[in-house]
Tab-separated table of C-alpha atoms in Angstrom:
chain	number	residue	atom	x	y	z
A	1	UNK	CA	0.000	0.000	0.000
A	2	UNK	CA	1.487	3.353	-1.056
A	3	UNK	CA	-0.063	5.138	1.951
A	4	UNK	CA	1.665	2.904	4.467
A	5	UNK	CA	4.281	4.959	6.395
A	6	UNK	CA	7.835	3.715	6.596
A	7	UNK	CA	9.604	2.649	9.774
A	8	UNK	CA	11.107	6.086	10.405
A	9	UNK	CA	7.668	7.647	10.162
A	10	UNK	CA	6.319	5.129	12.658
A	11	UNK	CA	9.076	5.972	15.119
A	12	UNK	CA	8.664	9.722	14.861
A	13	UNK	CA	4.860	9.913	14.902
A	14	UNK	CA	4.353	7.084	17.355
A	15	UNK	CA	6.990	8.321	19.793
A	16	UNK	CA	4.479	8.239	22.630
A	17	UNK	CA	2.759	5.088	21.406
A	18	UNK	CA	0.010	7.295	20.014
A	19	UNK	CA	-0.360	8.375	16.417
A	20	UNK	CA	-1.291	12.005	15.849
A	21	UNK	CA	-4.569	11.131	14.149
A	22	UNK	CA	-5.698	9.136	17.218
A	23	UNK	CA	-5.299	11.907	19.803
A	24	UNK	CA	-9.020	12.522	20.136
A	25	UNK	CA	-9.592	8.787	20.542
A	26	UNK	CA	-6.916	8.562	23.233
A	27	UNK	CA	-8.488	11.492	25.080
A	28	UNK	CA	-11.888	9.833	24.800
A	29	UNK	CA	-10.485	6.600	26.260
A	30	UNK	CA	-8.974	8.594	29.126
A	31	UNK	CA	-12.389	10.056	29.935
A	32	UNK	CA	-13.896	6.572	29.889
A	33	UNK	CA	-11.208	5.362	32.306
A	34	UNK	CA	-11.870	8.247	34.687
A	35	UNK	CA	-15.606	7.656	34.495
A	36	UNK	CA	-15.138	3.998	35.380
A	37	UNK	CA	-12.834	4.702	38.326
A	38	UNK	CA	-14.913	7.557	39.722
A	39	UNK	CA	-18.132	5.578	39.369
A	40	UNK	CA	-16.867	2.376	41.013
A	41	UNK	CA	-14.542	3.742	43.722
A	42	UNK	CA	-16.245	4.216	47.096
A	43	UNK	CA	-15.046	7.731	47.868
A	44	UNK	CA	-17.146	9.512	50.494
A	45	UNK	CA	-16.468	13.218	50.047
A	46	UNK	CA	-14.940	15.727	47.669
A	47	UNK	CA	-11.552	15.618	49.405
A	48	UNK	CA	-11.163	11.900	48.763
A	49	UNK	CA	-12.257	12.366	45.143
A	50	UNK	CA	-9.719	15.147	44.621
A	51	UNK	CA	-6.915	13.021	46.076
A	52	UNK	CA	-7.993	10.132	43.837
A	53	UNK	CA	-7.977	12.319	40.711
A	54	UNK	CA	-4.628	13.827	41.613
A	55	UNK	CA	-3.118	10.369	42.046
A	56	UNK	CA	-4.554	9.186	38.727
A	57	UNK	CA	-3.171	12.250	37.002
A	58	UNK	CA	0.284	11.638	38.416
A	59	UNK	CA	0.206	7.992	37.353
A	60	UNK	CA	-0.866	8.865	33.814
A	61	UNK	CA	1.737	11.613	33.620
A	62	UNK	CA	4.520	9.292	34.789
A	63	UNK	CA	3.415	6.572	32.354
A	64	UNK	CA	3.987	8.851	29.356
A	65	UNK	CA	1.109	11.281	29.589
A	66	UNK	CA	3.585	14.176	29.581
A	67	UNK	CA	3.912	13.553	25.843
A	68	UNK	CA	0.142	13.865	25.450
A	69	UNK	CA	-0.907	16.988	27.410
A	70	UNK	CA	-4.591	16.401	26.639
A	71	UNK	CA	-4.643	13.551	29.185
A	72	UNK	CA	-3.640	15.847	32.032
A	73	UNK	CA	-6.024	18.527	30.760
A	74	UNK	CA	-8.988	16.185	31.098
A	75	UNK	CA	-8.067	15.267	34.687
A	76	UNK	CA	-7.618	18.934	35.622
A	77	UNK	CA	-10.954	19.799	34.072
A	78	UNK	CA	-12.759	17.189	36.164
A	79	UNK	CA	-10.949	18.420	39.288
A	80	UNK	CA	-12.170	21.935	38.524
A	81	UNK	CA	-15.710	20.585	38.143
A	82	UNK	CA	-15.482	18.941	41.587
A	83	UNK	CA	-14.411	22.237	43.160
A	84	UNK	CA	-17.229	24.105	41.448
A	85	UNK	CA	-19.842	21.554	42.506
A	86	UNK	CA	-18.768	21.829	46.153
A	87	UNK	CA	-18.989	25.622	45.987
A	88	UNK	CA	-22.452	25.435	44.401
A	89	UNK	CA	-23.709	23.013	47.048
A	90	UNK	CA	-22.315	25.193	49.814
A	91	UNK	CA	-24.069	28.234	48.348
A	92	UNK	CA	-27.332	26.317	48.082
A	93	UNK	CA	-27.075	25.204	51.708
A	94	UNK	CA	-26.401	28.781	52.805
A	95	UNK	CA	-29.370	29.981	50.757
A	96	UNK	CA	-31.666	27.411	52.372
A	97	UNK	CA	-30.379	28.387	55.807
A	98	UNK	CA	-31.106	32.060	55.167
A	99	UNK	CA	-34.559	31.233	53.845
A	100	UNK	CA	-35.314	29.140	56.948
A	101	UNK	CA	-34.113	31.930	59.213
A	102	UNK	CA	-36.373	34.414	57.453
A	103	UNK	CA	-39.364	32.093	57.846
A	104	UNK	CA	-38.669	31.625	61.552
A	105	UNK	CA	-38.317	35.377	62.043
A	106	UNK	CA	-41.598	36.013	60.238
A	107	UNK	CA	-43.353	33.344	62.292
A	108	UNK	CA	-42.065	34.905	65.536
A	109	UNK	CA	-43.136	38.385	64.472
A	110	UNK	CA	-46.625	37.125	63.576
A	111	UNK	CA	-47.031	35.351	66.923
A	112	UNK	CA	-45.915	38.467	68.770
A	113	UNK	CA	-48.342	40.727	66.933
A	114	UNK	CA	-51.270	38.373	67.652
A	115	UNK	CA	-50.791	38.531	71.479
A	116	UNK	CA	-49.974	42.142	72.440
A	117	UNK	CA	-51.488	41.744	75.941
A	118	UNK	CA	-48.557	39.540	77.007
A	119	UNK	CA	-46.144	42.460	76.576
A	120	UNK	CA	-47.694	44.499	79.429
A	121	UNK	CA	-45.921	42.867	82.431
A	122	UNK	CA	-42.443	43.412	80.959
A	123	UNK	CA	-41.850	46.790	82.561
A	124	UNK	CA	-42.728	45.558	86.050
A	125	UNK	CA	-40.617	42.451	85.597
A	126	UNK	CA	-37.631	44.454	84.344
A	127	UNK	CA	-37.905	46.771	87.314
A	128	UNK	CA	-37.962	43.800	89.658
A	129	UNK	CA	-34.946	42.288	87.833
A	130	UNK	CA	-32.933	45.510	88.094
A	131	UNK	CA	-33.788	45.791	91.769
A	132	UNK	CA	-32.711	42.198	92.372
A	133	UNK	CA	-29.422	42.617	90.501
A	134	UNK	CA	-28.521	45.820	92.382
A	135	UNK	CA	-29.264	44.527	95.875
A	136	UNK	CA	-27.901	40.978	95.606
A	137	UNK	CA	-24.913	39.362	93.870
A	138	UNK	CA	-27.013	36.532	92.500
A	139	UNK	CA	-25.803	34.420	89.621
A	140	UNK	CA	-27.387	34.023	86.215
A	141	UNK	CA	-29.047	30.857	87.414
A	142	UNK	CA	-30.762	32.706	90.302
A	143	UNK	CA	-31.849	35.437	87.946
A	144	UNK	CA	-33.222	32.890	85.579
A	145	UNK	CA	-35.078	31.224	88.461
A	146	UNK	CA	-36.541	34.565	89.558
A	147	UNK	CA	-37.775	35.259	86.049
A	148	UNK	CA	-39.574	31.933	85.762
A	149	UNK	CA	-43.304	31.796	86.422
A	150	UNK	CA	-45.140	29.128	88.281
A	151	UNK	CA	-46.094	27.449	85.035
A	152	UNK	CA	-42.409	26.938	84.146
A	153	UNK	CA	-42.505	29.508	81.333
A	154	UNK	CA	-39.502	31.831	81.083
A	155	UNK	CA	-40.451	35.526	80.901
A	156	UNK	CA	-38.341	38.065	78.930
A	157	UNK	CA	-35.606	39.847	80.883
A	158	UNK	CA	-32.217	41.390	80.235
A	159	UNK	CA	-30.558	38.505	82.072
A	160	UNK	CA	-32.447	35.961	79.996
A	161	UNK	CA	-31.672	37.814	76.812
A	162	UNK	CA	-27.973	37.825	77.733
A	163	UNK	CA	-28.077	34.117	78.555
A	164	UNK	CA	-29.938	33.355	75.319
A	165	UNK	CA	-27.408	35.358	73.323
A	166	UNK	CA	-24.567	33.305	74.756
A	167	UNK	CA	-26.288	29.965	74.230
A	168	UNK	CA	-26.011	29.826	70.404
A	169	UNK	CA	-22.285	30.414	70.720
A	170	UNK	CA	-21.896	27.254	72.773
A	171	UNK	CA	-23.986	25.378	70.218
A	172	UNK	CA	-21.813	26.661	67.419
A	173	UNK	CA	-18.703	25.564	69.250
A	174	UNK	CA	-20.228	22.152	69.716
A	175	UNK	CA	-21.169	21.999	66.063
A	176	UNK	CA	-17.686	23.109	65.067
A	177	UNK	CA	-16.220	20.453	67.322
A	178	UNK	CA	-18.412	17.811	65.758
A	179	UNK	CA	-17.422	19.090	62.315
A	180	UNK	CA	-13.775	18.736	63.176
A	181	UNK	CA	-14.449	15.265	64.511
A	182	UNK	CA	-16.119	14.275	61.263
A	183	UNK	CA	-13.149	15.532	59.267
A	184	UNK	CA	-10.774	13.587	61.462
A	185	UNK	CA	-12.877	10.451	61.110
A	186	UNK	CA	-12.951	10.838	57.317
A	187	UNK	CA	-9.178	10.434	57.198
A	188	UNK	CA	-9.305	6.953	58.677
A	189	UNK	CA	-12.668	5.816	57.340
A	190	UNK	CA	-11.496	5.073	53.797
A	191	UNK	CA	-13.107	1.926	52.487
A	192	UNK	CA	-10.412	-0.727	52.345
A	193	UNK	CA	-12.276	-2.698	49.677
A	194	UNK	CA	-11.405	-0.117	46.999
A	195	UNK	CA	-7.813	-0.364	45.879
A	196	UNK	CA	-7.359	3.267	44.682
A	197	UNK	CA	-8.272	4.583	48.137
A	198	UNK	CA	-5.997	2.271	50.083
A	199	UNK	CA	-3.011	4.534	49.536
A	200	UNK	CA	-4.724	7.712	50.766
A	201	UNK	CA	-3.240	9.031	54.008
A	202	UNK	CA	-4.230	11.869	56.306
A	203	UNK	CA	-1.410	13.982	54.861
A	204	UNK	CA	-2.902	13.604	51.382
A	205	UNK	CA	-6.304	14.724	52.624
A	206	UNK	CA	-5.048	18.018	54.036
A	207	UNK	CA	-5.122	21.349	52.246
A	208	UNK	CA	-8.778	21.445	51.172
A	209	UNK	CA	-11.526	23.782	52.444
A	210	UNK	CA	-13.736	22.506	55.263
A	211	UNK	CA	-16.691	21.922	52.951
A	212	UNK	CA	-14.680	19.324	50.993
A	213	UNK	CA	-14.767	16.972	54.005
A	214	UNK	CA	-18.575	16.986	54.251
A	215	UNK	CA	-20.589	14.347	52.474
A	216	UNK	CA	-22.664	15.685	49.578
A	217	UNK	CA	-25.124	13.147	48.234
A	218	UNK	CA	-25.633	14.704	44.750
A	219	UNK	CA	-21.877	15.091	44.120
A	220	UNK	CA	-21.346	11.695	42.493
A	221	UNK	CA	-24.259	12.089	40.110
A	222	UNK	CA	-23.277	15.640	39.136
A	223	UNK	CA	-19.676	14.650	38.383
A	224	UNK	CA	-20.768	11.668	36.310
A	225	UNK	CA	-23.086	13.944	34.358
A	226	UNK	CA	-20.229	16.386	33.763
A	227	UNK	CA	-17.986	13.576	32.493
A	228	UNK	CA	-20.725	12.550	30.077
A	229	UNK	CA	-20.797	16.127	28.770
A	230	UNK	CA	-17.050	15.964	28.117
A	231	UNK	CA	-17.519	12.741	26.159
A	232	UNK	CA	-20.288	14.340	24.110
A	233	UNK	CA	-18.032	17.321	23.331
A	234	UNK	CA	-15.290	14.997	22.108
A	235	UNK	CA	-17.726	13.034	19.941
A	236	UNK	CA	-19.067	16.217	18.314
A	237	UNK	CA	-15.656	17.937	18.122
A	238	UNK	CA	-15.205	17.927	14.339
A	239	UNK	CA	-18.861	18.647	13.748
A	240	UNK	CA	-18.809	21.789	15.896
A	241	UNK	CA	-15.586	23.016	14.286
A	242	UNK	CA	-16.747	22.282	10.724
A	243	UNK	CA	-19.906	24.338	11.246
A	244	UNK	CA	-17.728	27.453	11.453
A	245	UNK	CA	-15.892	26.798	8.168
A	246	UNK	CA	-18.202	28.990	6.102
A	247	UNK	CA	-17.484	31.979	8.339
A	248	UNK	CA	-13.712	31.898	7.822
A	249	UNK	CA	-13.084	30.580	4.287
A	250	UNK	CA	-14.472	32.526	1.329
A	251	UNK	CA	-14.890	32.116	-2.400
A	252	UNK	CA	-11.707	32.146	-4.462
A	253	UNK	CA	-9.270	32.284	-1.548
A	254	UNK	CA	-5.895	30.564	-1.464
A	255	UNK	CA	-5.320	28.617	1.776
A	256	UNK	CA	-1.986	27.160	2.863
A	257	UNK	CA	-1.583	24.231	5.282
A	258	UNK	CA	1.396	22.306	6.556
A	259	UNK	CA	1.636	18.529	6.784
A	260	UNK	CA	-1.414	16.496	7.652
A	261	UNK	CA	-4.033	17.118	10.314
A	262	UNK	CA	-7.408	15.384	10.427
A	263	UNK	CA	-8.976	18.438	12.082
A	264	UNK	CA	-7.726	20.809	9.375
A	265	UNK	CA	-8.627	18.295	6.677
A	266	UNK	CA	-12.194	17.951	7.950
A	267	UNK	CA	-12.473	21.748	8.215
A	268	UNK	CA	-11.422	22.239	4.586
A	269	UNK	CA	-13.778	19.533	3.316
A	270	UNK	CA	-16.695	21.129	5.157
A	271	UNK	CA	-15.908	24.540	3.662
A	272	UNK	CA	-15.554	23.045	0.165
A	273	UNK	CA	-19.191	21.961	0.261
A	274	UNK	CA	-20.313	25.598	0.226
A	275	UNK	CA	-17.703	27.462	-1.853
A	276	UNK	CA	-14.696	26.934	-4.063
A	277	UNK	CA	-11.143	27.814	-3.058
A	278	UNK	CA	-7.610	26.596	-3.618
A	279	UNK	CA	-5.502	24.741	-1.061
A	280	UNK	CA	-1.701	24.693	-1.068
A	281	UNK	CA	-0.298	21.875	1.059
A	282	UNK	CA	3.315	21.816	2.237
A	283	UNK	CA	4.635	18.292	1.963
A	284	UNK	CA	6.017	18.218	5.521
A	285	UNK	CA	9.311	16.437	4.851
A	286	UNK	CA	10.753	14.050	5.866
A	287	UNK	CA	7.507	12.251	6.706
A	288	UNK	CA	5.553	13.758	3.782
A	289	UNK	CA	2.236	13.846	5.568
A	290	UNK	CA	1.190	16.630	3.192
A	291	UNK	CA	1.097	14.134	0.315
A	292	UNK	CA	-1.550	12.036	2.028
A	293	UNK	CA	-3.551	15.112	3.011
A	294	UNK	CA	-3.436	16.495	-0.542
A	295	UNK	CA	-4.598	13.150	-1.918
A	296	UNK	CA	-7.524	13.065	0.531
A	297	UNK	CA	-8.559	16.641	-0.320
A	298	UNK	CA	-8.320	15.991	-4.040
A	299	UNK	CA	-10.577	12.958	-3.682
A	300	UNK	CA	-13.129	15.253	-2.011
A	301	UNK	CA	-13.074	17.622	-4.999
A	302	UNK	CA	-10.878	20.346	-3.473
A	303	UNK	CA	-8.409	22.129	-5.775
A	304	UNK	CA	-5.122	21.106	-4.137
A	305	UNK	CA	-1.451	21.775	-4.868
A	306	UNK	CA	1.544	20.236	-3.103
A	307	UNK	CA	4.742	22.280	-2.697
A	308	UNK	CA	8.163	21.689	-1.213
A	309	UNK	CA	8.803	23.090	2.230
A	310	UNK	CA	11.576	25.255	0.806
A	311	UNK	CA	9.007	27.080	-1.372
A	312	UNK	CA	6.879	28.284	1.540
A	313	UNK	CA	8.324	31.783	1.701
A	314	UNK	CA	8.135	32.237	-2.073
A	315	UNK	CA	4.477	31.174	-2.320
A	316	UNK	CA	3.302	33.047	0.802
A	317	UNK	CA	2.700	36.294	-1.144
A	318	UNK	CA	-0.168	34.589	-3.005
A	319	UNK	CA	-1.778	33.090	0.105
A	320	UNK	CA	-4.854	34.582	1.804
A	321	UNK	CA	-4.892	32.448	4.963
A	322	UNK	CA	-2.703	29.905	6.738
A	323	UNK	CA	-4.288	27.002	8.656
A	324	UNK	CA	-2.168	25.121	11.167
A	325	UNK	CA	-2.982	22.243	13.550
A	326	UNK	CA	-2.231	22.288	17.269
A	327	UNK	CA	-0.525	19.902	19.609
A	328	UNK	CA	-1.298	22.179	22.579
A	329	UNK	CA	-2.472	25.736	23.257
A	330	UNK	CA	-0.537	27.370	26.104
A	331	UNK	CA	-1.702	29.756	28.793
A	332	UNK	CA	-0.151	32.820	27.161
A	333	UNK	CA	-1.912	32.131	23.858
A	334	UNK	CA	1.129	30.466	22.281
A	335	UNK	CA	0.880	27.369	20.131
A	336	UNK	CA	2.701	24.044	20.204
A	337	UNK	CA	2.514	22.697	16.644
A	338	UNK	CA	4.312	20.030	14.588
A	339	UNK	CA	7.921	20.722	13.766
A	340	UNK	CA	8.185	23.056	10.799
A	341	UNK	CA	5.113	25.131	11.585
A	342	UNK	CA	7.164	27.926	13.151
A	343	UNK	CA	8.814	28.466	9.767
A	344	UNK	CA	5.367	28.796	8.188
A	345	UNK	CA	4.221	31.244	10.875
A	346	UNK	CA	7.306	33.423	10.400
A	347	UNK	CA	6.740	33.560	6.648
A	348	UNK	CA	3.066	34.441	7.143
A	349	UNK	CA	3.921	37.246	9.559
A	350	UNK	CA	6.499	38.665	7.133
A	351	UNK	CA	3.833	38.838	4.409
A	352	UNK	CA	1.001	39.945	6.738
A	353	UNK	CA	-1.012	36.783	6.044
A	354	UNK	CA	-3.554	35.804	8.744
A	355	UNK	CA	-2.448	32.730	10.699
A	356	UNK	CA	-5.276	30.550	12.064
A	357	UNK	CA	-4.985	27.478	14.257
A	358	UNK	CA	-7.793	24.901	14.314
A	359	UNK	CA	-7.998	22.883	17.505
A	360	UNK	CA	-10.274	21.397	20.125
A	361	UNK	CA	-10.581	22.800	23.629
A	362	UNK	CA	-9.208	19.578	25.123
A	363	UNK	CA	-5.762	20.759	23.931
A	364	UNK	CA	-5.874	23.909	26.074
A	365	UNK	CA	-2.997	23.580	28.578
A	366	UNK	CA	-2.536	25.611	31.794
A	367	UNK	CA	1.183	25.988	31.125
A	368	UNK	CA	3.447	28.897	30.254
A	369	UNK	CA	6.356	28.551	27.795
A	370	UNK	CA	9.114	29.110	30.341
A	371	UNK	CA	11.405	26.818	28.353
A	372	UNK	CA	10.806	28.487	24.983
A	373	UNK	CA	11.139	26.032	22.121
A	374	UNK	CA	11.665	23.210	24.602
A	375	UNK	CA	8.184	23.626	26.098
A	376	UNK	CA	6.334	20.297	25.795
A	377	UNK	CA	9.151	19.283	23.487
A	378	UNK	CA	10.363	15.810	22.690
A	379	UNK	CA	13.298	14.709	20.582
A	380	UNK	CA	13.357	11.549	18.493
A	381	UNK	CA	16.042	9.703	16.606
A	382	UNK	CA	17.464	11.665	13.639
A	383	UNK	CA	17.461	8.452	11.592
A	384	UNK	CA	14.257	9.639	9.915
A	385	UNK	CA	16.116	12.697	8.642
A	386	UNK	CA	19.653	11.405	8.000
A	387	UNK	CA	20.764	8.006	6.770
A	388	UNK	CA	23.688	7.000	8.978
A	389	UNK	CA	25.056	4.710	6.264
A	390	UNK	CA	25.811	7.712	4.052
A	391	UNK	CA	27.884	9.490	6.705
A	392	UNK	CA	31.373	8.444	7.694
A	393	UNK	CA	32.270	7.778	11.301
A	394	UNK	CA	34.706	10.702	11.363
A	395	UNK	CA	32.023	13.122	10.258
A	396	UNK	CA	29.420	11.701	12.652
A	397	UNK	CA	31.722	12.361	15.609
A	398	UNK	CA	31.761	16.072	14.712
A	399	UNK	CA	28.055	16.551	14.066
A	400	UNK	CA	25.207	16.837	16.556
A	401	UNK	CA	21.843	15.972	15.020
A	402	UNK	CA	18.674	17.275	16.701
A	403	UNK	CA	15.247	16.116	15.541
A	404	UNK	CA	12.516	17.970	17.490
A	405	UNK	CA	8.929	16.826	17.258
A	406	UNK	CA	7.248	20.178	17.892
A	407	UNK	CA	7.662	23.912	17.383
A	408	UNK	CA	6.622	26.674	19.755
A	409	UNK	CA	4.876	29.601	18.017
A	410	UNK	CA	4.535	32.854	19.962
A	411	UNK	CA	1.048	34.380	20.361
A	412	UNK	CA	2.145	37.451	18.378
A	413	UNK	CA	2.269	35.289	15.250
A	414	UNK	CA	-1.240	33.868	15.711
A	415	UNK	CA	-4.347	35.775	14.702
A	416	UNK	CA	-7.154	33.389	15.633
A	417	UNK	CA	-7.977	30.071	17.270
A	418	UNK	CA	-10.980	28.205	15.866
A	419	UNK	CA	-12.235	25.736	18.481
A	420	UNK	CA	-15.288	23.562	19.014
A	421	UNK	CA	-16.874	26.303	21.174
A	422	UNK	CA	-16.081	29.269	18.919
A	423	UNK	CA	-13.267	31.431	17.602
A	424	UNK	CA	-10.984	33.347	19.966
A	425	UNK	CA	-7.944	35.557	19.775
A	426	UNK	CA	-4.825	34.537	21.722
A	427	UNK	CA	-5.405	37.358	24.215
A	428	UNK	CA	-8.660	35.669	25.304
A	429	UNK	CA	-7.068	32.357	26.245
A	430	UNK	CA	-6.609	33.366	29.886
A	431	UNK	CA	-10.386	33.700	30.256
A	432	UNK	CA	-10.906	30.201	28.901
A	433	UNK	CA	-8.312	28.853	31.340
A	434	UNK	CA	-10.255	30.349	34.247
A	435	UNK	CA	-13.408	28.583	33.056
A	436	UNK	CA	-11.819	25.193	32.411
A	437	UNK	CA	-9.208	24.808	35.169
A	438	UNK	CA	-8.608	25.867	38.762
A	439	UNK	CA	-5.288	27.533	39.530
A	440	UNK	CA	-4.603	25.108	42.404
A	441	UNK	CA	-4.617	22.202	39.932
A	442	UNK	CA	-2.322	23.628	37.266
A	443	UNK	CA	0.786	21.831	38.533
A	444	UNK	CA	-0.801	18.819	40.202
A	445	UNK	CA	0.984	16.159	38.163
A	446	UNK	CA	4.592	17.388	37.836
């Protein structure tokens, strides 16, 4: 089969055991794994669930998930959902408490207004209470006894009001003590029948707000529903992106792409159903993924031309738009793309050609490019670029060959991100990070 990649291509594209065109499938399988573990593990509160998710994220990261940032993104997104659900439940409980307090206050005011004759003896009783407190050094208990009628009903007095005001404080202390006791018990009450929870210690459970240690009955169902929404978003990813194709590609335009990307390919095919345009595909040497993409587009009736990578700068003056795939979108709006894309972005910026990246939101990473081009970088064997048999041993000892898998593109070179939830400029990425991830979970797996 002419489309079968060679061994060097297999090594370079399968460096993490995952081919580039299966990234959405791998992310989907990760969500299914998390759904299974969360649904079957007998965690009892949000703190235990957060510790479980953090441990799973660390295990996946250590097993090679650092090469696929979407795996960690999914775990962080579920952790953010857990935090938000706890906050929502706490707000609902506070709202119900305020509503109950208002009802009790209204009921007390209504009962007071219906029996005004009972308020007449207060002045005489207060005078008697003041006289008793000035002439004797009685305790609060004696005052309370003096203010009690023969029927055992306590009458209003300043002493009683003072005693009543202090009583809720003791109840609150008792409640707080019981709350602390429940948190302490939750550390040692982990169900031993569930393997993922066996390793949880009291040290792991620390650092969460008090409400995370309370048991919330609807939490499990809400989190499972949220996970199902993530799975639905992944299933409809290409559909939601393709629906925006008509808004960004117009009649008669010349579009340039680099290499092969199933997301970009699906986007171009969807736009070709409504209008005609020309596509220039860079071959993406040495793996030549652009050849396979050009063949697929041509079969779909798209006017396609394949060019050498060295001709990118020369052809850029005729291009109206550049479409690039994404390996990851960073917190500053920068882009991690396949190796060679930075060259395309530089040429587009020099010719003032709009540069657009098409990606799903599951590739949004809460990470800053502190390492520059080495951010989320991986290096593979240069055998796919250079044939060692053609180089002498003396020359090989003097040459250092570097074969990076990705390029980092600064946000200044990117004009727009087209995602499954809409199109955004790089300057808006920080708002999306705040919606998708919590800052406390950004570095949970390193």
